[in-house]
XYZ file of C-alpha atoms in Angstrom:
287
model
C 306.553 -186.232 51.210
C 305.286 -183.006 52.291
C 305.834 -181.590 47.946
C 303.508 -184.921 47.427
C 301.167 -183.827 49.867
C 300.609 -180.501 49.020
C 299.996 -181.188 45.581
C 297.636 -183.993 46.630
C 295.738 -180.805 48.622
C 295.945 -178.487 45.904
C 294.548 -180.816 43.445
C 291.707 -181.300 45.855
C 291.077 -178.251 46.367
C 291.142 -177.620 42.908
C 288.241 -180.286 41.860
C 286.224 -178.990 44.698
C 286.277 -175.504 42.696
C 285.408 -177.398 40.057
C 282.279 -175.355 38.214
C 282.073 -177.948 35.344
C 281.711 -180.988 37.523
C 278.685 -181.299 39.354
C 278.504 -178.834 42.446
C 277.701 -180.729 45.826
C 274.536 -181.155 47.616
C 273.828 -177.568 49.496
C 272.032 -177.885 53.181
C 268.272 -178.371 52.558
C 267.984 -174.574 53.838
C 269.813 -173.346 51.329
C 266.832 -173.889 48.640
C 268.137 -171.697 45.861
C 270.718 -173.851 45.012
C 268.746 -176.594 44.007
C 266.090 -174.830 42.007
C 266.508 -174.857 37.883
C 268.875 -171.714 36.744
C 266.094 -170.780 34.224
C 263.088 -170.473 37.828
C 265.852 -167.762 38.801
C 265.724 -166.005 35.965
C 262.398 -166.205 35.073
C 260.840 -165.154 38.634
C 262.397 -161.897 39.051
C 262.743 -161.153 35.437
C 259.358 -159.298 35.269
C 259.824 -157.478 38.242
C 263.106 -156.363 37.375
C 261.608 -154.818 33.903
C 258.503 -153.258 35.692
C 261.060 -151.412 38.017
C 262.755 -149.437 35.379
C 259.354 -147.463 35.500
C 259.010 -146.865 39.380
C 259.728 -143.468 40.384
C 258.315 -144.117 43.958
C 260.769 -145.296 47.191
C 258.257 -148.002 48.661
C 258.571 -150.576 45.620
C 262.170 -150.782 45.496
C 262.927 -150.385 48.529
C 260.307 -153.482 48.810
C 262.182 -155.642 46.301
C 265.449 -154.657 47.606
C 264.904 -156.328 50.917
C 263.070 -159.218 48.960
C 265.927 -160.163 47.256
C 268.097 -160.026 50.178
C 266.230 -162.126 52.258
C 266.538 -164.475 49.811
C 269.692 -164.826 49.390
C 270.337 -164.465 53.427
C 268.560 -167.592 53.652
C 268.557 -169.247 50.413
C 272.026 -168.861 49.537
C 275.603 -169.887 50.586
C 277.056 -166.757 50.740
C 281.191 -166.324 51.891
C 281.993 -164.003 54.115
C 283.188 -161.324 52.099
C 279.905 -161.447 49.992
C 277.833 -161.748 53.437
C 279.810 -157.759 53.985
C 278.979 -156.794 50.463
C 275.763 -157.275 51.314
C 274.772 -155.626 54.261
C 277.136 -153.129 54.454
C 278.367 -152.585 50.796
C 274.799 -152.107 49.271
C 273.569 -149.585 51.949
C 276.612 -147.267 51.162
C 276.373 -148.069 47.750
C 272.994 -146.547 47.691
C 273.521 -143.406 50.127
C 276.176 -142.228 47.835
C 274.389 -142.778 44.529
C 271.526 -141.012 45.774
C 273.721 -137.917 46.347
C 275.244 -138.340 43.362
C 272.073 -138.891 41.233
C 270.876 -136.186 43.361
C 273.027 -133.460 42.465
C 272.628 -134.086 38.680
C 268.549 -134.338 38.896
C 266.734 -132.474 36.621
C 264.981 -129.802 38.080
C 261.816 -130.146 36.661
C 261.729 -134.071 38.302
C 261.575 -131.589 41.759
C 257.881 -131.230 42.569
C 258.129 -127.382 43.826
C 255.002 -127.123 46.069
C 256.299 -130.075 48.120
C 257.843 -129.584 51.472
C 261.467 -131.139 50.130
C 261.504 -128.587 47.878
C 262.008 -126.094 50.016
C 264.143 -127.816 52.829
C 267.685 -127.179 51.763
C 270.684 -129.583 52.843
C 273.678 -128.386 51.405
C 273.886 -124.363 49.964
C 277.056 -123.303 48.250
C 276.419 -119.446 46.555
C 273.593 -119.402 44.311
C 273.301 -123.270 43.762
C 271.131 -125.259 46.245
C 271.129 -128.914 47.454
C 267.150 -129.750 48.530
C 265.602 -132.475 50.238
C 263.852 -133.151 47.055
C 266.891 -133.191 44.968
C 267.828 -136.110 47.524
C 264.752 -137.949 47.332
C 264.745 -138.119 43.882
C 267.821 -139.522 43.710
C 267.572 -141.796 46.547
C 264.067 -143.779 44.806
C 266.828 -143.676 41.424
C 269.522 -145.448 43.726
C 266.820 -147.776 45.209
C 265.976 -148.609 41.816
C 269.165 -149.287 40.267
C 269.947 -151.392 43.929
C 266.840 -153.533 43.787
C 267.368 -154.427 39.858
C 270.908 -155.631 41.190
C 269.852 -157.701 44.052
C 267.187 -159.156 41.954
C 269.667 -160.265 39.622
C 272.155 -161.804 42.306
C 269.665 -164.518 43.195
C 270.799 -166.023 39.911
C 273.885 -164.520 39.738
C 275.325 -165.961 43.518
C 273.837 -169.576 43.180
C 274.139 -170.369 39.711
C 277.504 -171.095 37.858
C 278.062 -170.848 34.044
C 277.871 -174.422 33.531
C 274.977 -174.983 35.325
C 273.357 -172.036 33.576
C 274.434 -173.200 29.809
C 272.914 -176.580 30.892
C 269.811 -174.892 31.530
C 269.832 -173.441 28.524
C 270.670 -176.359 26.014
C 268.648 -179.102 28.050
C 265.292 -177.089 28.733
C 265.124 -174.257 26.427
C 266.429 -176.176 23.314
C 268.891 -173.861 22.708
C 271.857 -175.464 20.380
C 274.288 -177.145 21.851
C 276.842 -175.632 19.605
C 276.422 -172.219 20.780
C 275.766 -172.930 24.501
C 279.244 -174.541 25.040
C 280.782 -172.773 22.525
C 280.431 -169.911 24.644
C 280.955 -171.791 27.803
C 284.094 -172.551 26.044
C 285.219 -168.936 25.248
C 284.014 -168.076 29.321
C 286.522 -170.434 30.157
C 289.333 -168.470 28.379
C 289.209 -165.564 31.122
C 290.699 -167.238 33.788
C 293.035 -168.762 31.418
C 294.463 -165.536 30.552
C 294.272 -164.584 34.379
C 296.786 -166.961 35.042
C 298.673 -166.211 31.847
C 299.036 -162.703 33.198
C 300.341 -163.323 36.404
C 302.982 -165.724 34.545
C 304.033 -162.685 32.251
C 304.629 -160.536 35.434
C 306.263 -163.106 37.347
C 308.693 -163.194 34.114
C 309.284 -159.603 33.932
C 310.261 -159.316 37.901
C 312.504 -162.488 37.184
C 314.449 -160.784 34.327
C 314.229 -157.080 36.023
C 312.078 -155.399 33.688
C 310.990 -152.206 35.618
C 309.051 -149.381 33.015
C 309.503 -146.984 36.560
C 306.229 -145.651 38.294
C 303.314 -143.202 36.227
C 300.936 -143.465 33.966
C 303.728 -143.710 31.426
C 305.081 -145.844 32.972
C 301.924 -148.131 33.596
C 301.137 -147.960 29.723
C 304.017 -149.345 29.003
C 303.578 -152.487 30.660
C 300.533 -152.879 29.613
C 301.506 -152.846 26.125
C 304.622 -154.984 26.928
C 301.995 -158.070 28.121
C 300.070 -157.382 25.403
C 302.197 -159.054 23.135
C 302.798 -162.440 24.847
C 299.328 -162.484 26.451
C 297.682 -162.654 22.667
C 300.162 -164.841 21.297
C 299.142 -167.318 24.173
C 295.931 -166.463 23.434
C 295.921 -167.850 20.169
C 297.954 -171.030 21.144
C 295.506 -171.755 24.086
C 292.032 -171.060 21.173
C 294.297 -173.314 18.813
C 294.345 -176.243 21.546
C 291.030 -175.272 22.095
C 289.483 -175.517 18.721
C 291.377 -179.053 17.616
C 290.211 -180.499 21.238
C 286.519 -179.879 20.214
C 287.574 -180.887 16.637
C 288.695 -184.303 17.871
C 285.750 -184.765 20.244
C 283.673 -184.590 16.609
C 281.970 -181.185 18.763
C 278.904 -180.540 16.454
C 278.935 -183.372 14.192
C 275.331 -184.220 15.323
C 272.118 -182.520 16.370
C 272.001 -183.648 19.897
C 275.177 -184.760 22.587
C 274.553 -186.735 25.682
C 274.803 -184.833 29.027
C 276.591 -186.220 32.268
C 274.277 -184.171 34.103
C 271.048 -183.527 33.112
C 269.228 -180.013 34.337
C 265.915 -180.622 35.109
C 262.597 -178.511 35.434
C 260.903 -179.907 38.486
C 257.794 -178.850 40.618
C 260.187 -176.679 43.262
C 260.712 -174.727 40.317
C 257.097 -174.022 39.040
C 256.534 -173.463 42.887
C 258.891 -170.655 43.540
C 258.152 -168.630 40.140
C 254.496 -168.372 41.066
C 255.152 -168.096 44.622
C 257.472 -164.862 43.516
C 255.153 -163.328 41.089
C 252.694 -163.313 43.620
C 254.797 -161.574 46.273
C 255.657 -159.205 43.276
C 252.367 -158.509 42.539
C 251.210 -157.670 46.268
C 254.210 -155.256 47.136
C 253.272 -153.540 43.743
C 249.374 -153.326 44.566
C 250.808 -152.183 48.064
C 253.100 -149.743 46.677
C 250.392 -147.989 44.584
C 248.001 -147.701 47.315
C 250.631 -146.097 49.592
C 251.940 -143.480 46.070
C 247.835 -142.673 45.826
């Protein structure tokens, strides 16, 4: 009874994980779950192009707490992401602006400012400025908002939903989209496959010892099993899709159909013109 019943969960909680079957209904709050995958791509797409040619602090730093907004209150973020966030990326960008600082370029220092001559770390004849810092603290900022901006798709979109997207309102074949949805699928396929191949090798007392030796070795020993698996799993695969007459016509039918609707048209405007005022705001405070 309690075998039956823990399958019975498992399998539940296995079609609630579900990213191919139709995700459910987010709270009305949660808005960037129920906008079109292709109004998340397209809104900060721009943006996230113009910012490879910032070298100022105020615009990314702008963006950067933009995007997180957003997905504080647009998204349904676990835990563990929720840390990511707010923690993760401020760490993430104090030590890549050391780091990018260190290796700046000299000539990227403007000497007759003040950072130039404050210096933070001095070890014999090489020095550690303020404006080394700064420099690379905007190049961390940058890097940081281009990631965030890209997580408003990337944490409320699945692949499914995004292929749909892509086939239903971009015309984009049907072959290709969930051919490659197919071949996405594979990776947690072989995930599992992996741990199976481990589980194997404990069970029979295969031990290749402790090292980097030692690690290469097992690597290459589930190499072997994990591509001939591989290649039974793309066989299954390919004579599924076969059978299903995959590609025999120009258009399928769709069990759920991606649509472009006016929340969409909304938010893409309604983010290009936020874009477009922190940039006019961020050139006025550079001049």
């Amino acid at each position: 009874m309690s075998t039956t019943a823990s399958t019975t969960s498992t399998a539940t909680a296995t079609v609630a994980r579900n990213p191919f079957a139709e995700q459910a209904p987010a709270h009305p709050a949660r808005f960037l779950h129920a906008l079109n995958p292709l109004a998340k791509l397209l809104a900060p797409l721009p943006v996230m192009i113009a910012l490879l040619f910032t070298r100022d602090v105020a615009i990314p730093l702008a963006f950067g707490v933009l995007a997180m907004g957003l997905l504080l209150v647009g998204a349904r973020l676990s835990g563990r992401a929720l840390a990511l966030l707010l923690i993760g990326t401020p760490v993430a960008v104090a030590l890549l602006a050391v780091s990018f600082g260190v290796w700046v370029d000299p000539t990227r220092i403007d000497a007759q400012g003040a950072a130039a001559s404050v210096v933070l770390i001095e070890i014999g004849d090489w020095r550690f400025t303020l404006g080394a810092y700064l420099v690379g603290f905007a190049t961390a900022l940058r890097i940081a908002a281009i990631i965030m901006l890209s997580l408003i798709a990337g944490l409320t979109t699945t692949g499914p939903e995004l292929v749909r997207a892509l086939v239903q309102n971009l015309r984009v074949p049907y072959r290709l989209g969930y051919t490659a949805l197919a071949a996405l699928r594979f990776v947690p396929r072989f995930r599992h496959e992996l741990e199976v191949i481990r589980a194997a090798h404990r069970v029979r007392g295969i031990d290749a010892g402790r090292g980097p030796v030692a690690a290469a070795r097992r690597i290459v020993s589930y190499a072997v099993p994990l591509l001939a698996s591989a290649i039974r799993h793309a066989e299954r695969v390919a004579l599924a899709m076969d059978a299903r007459a995959f590609g025999a016509h120009a258009t399928r039918t769709e069990r759920v159909i991606s649509r472009w609707r006016a929340r969409d048209t909304v938010f893409v405007v309604l983010f290009w013109v936020a874009s477009a005022a922190i940039f006019w705001w961020g050139l006025s405070v550079a001049g």
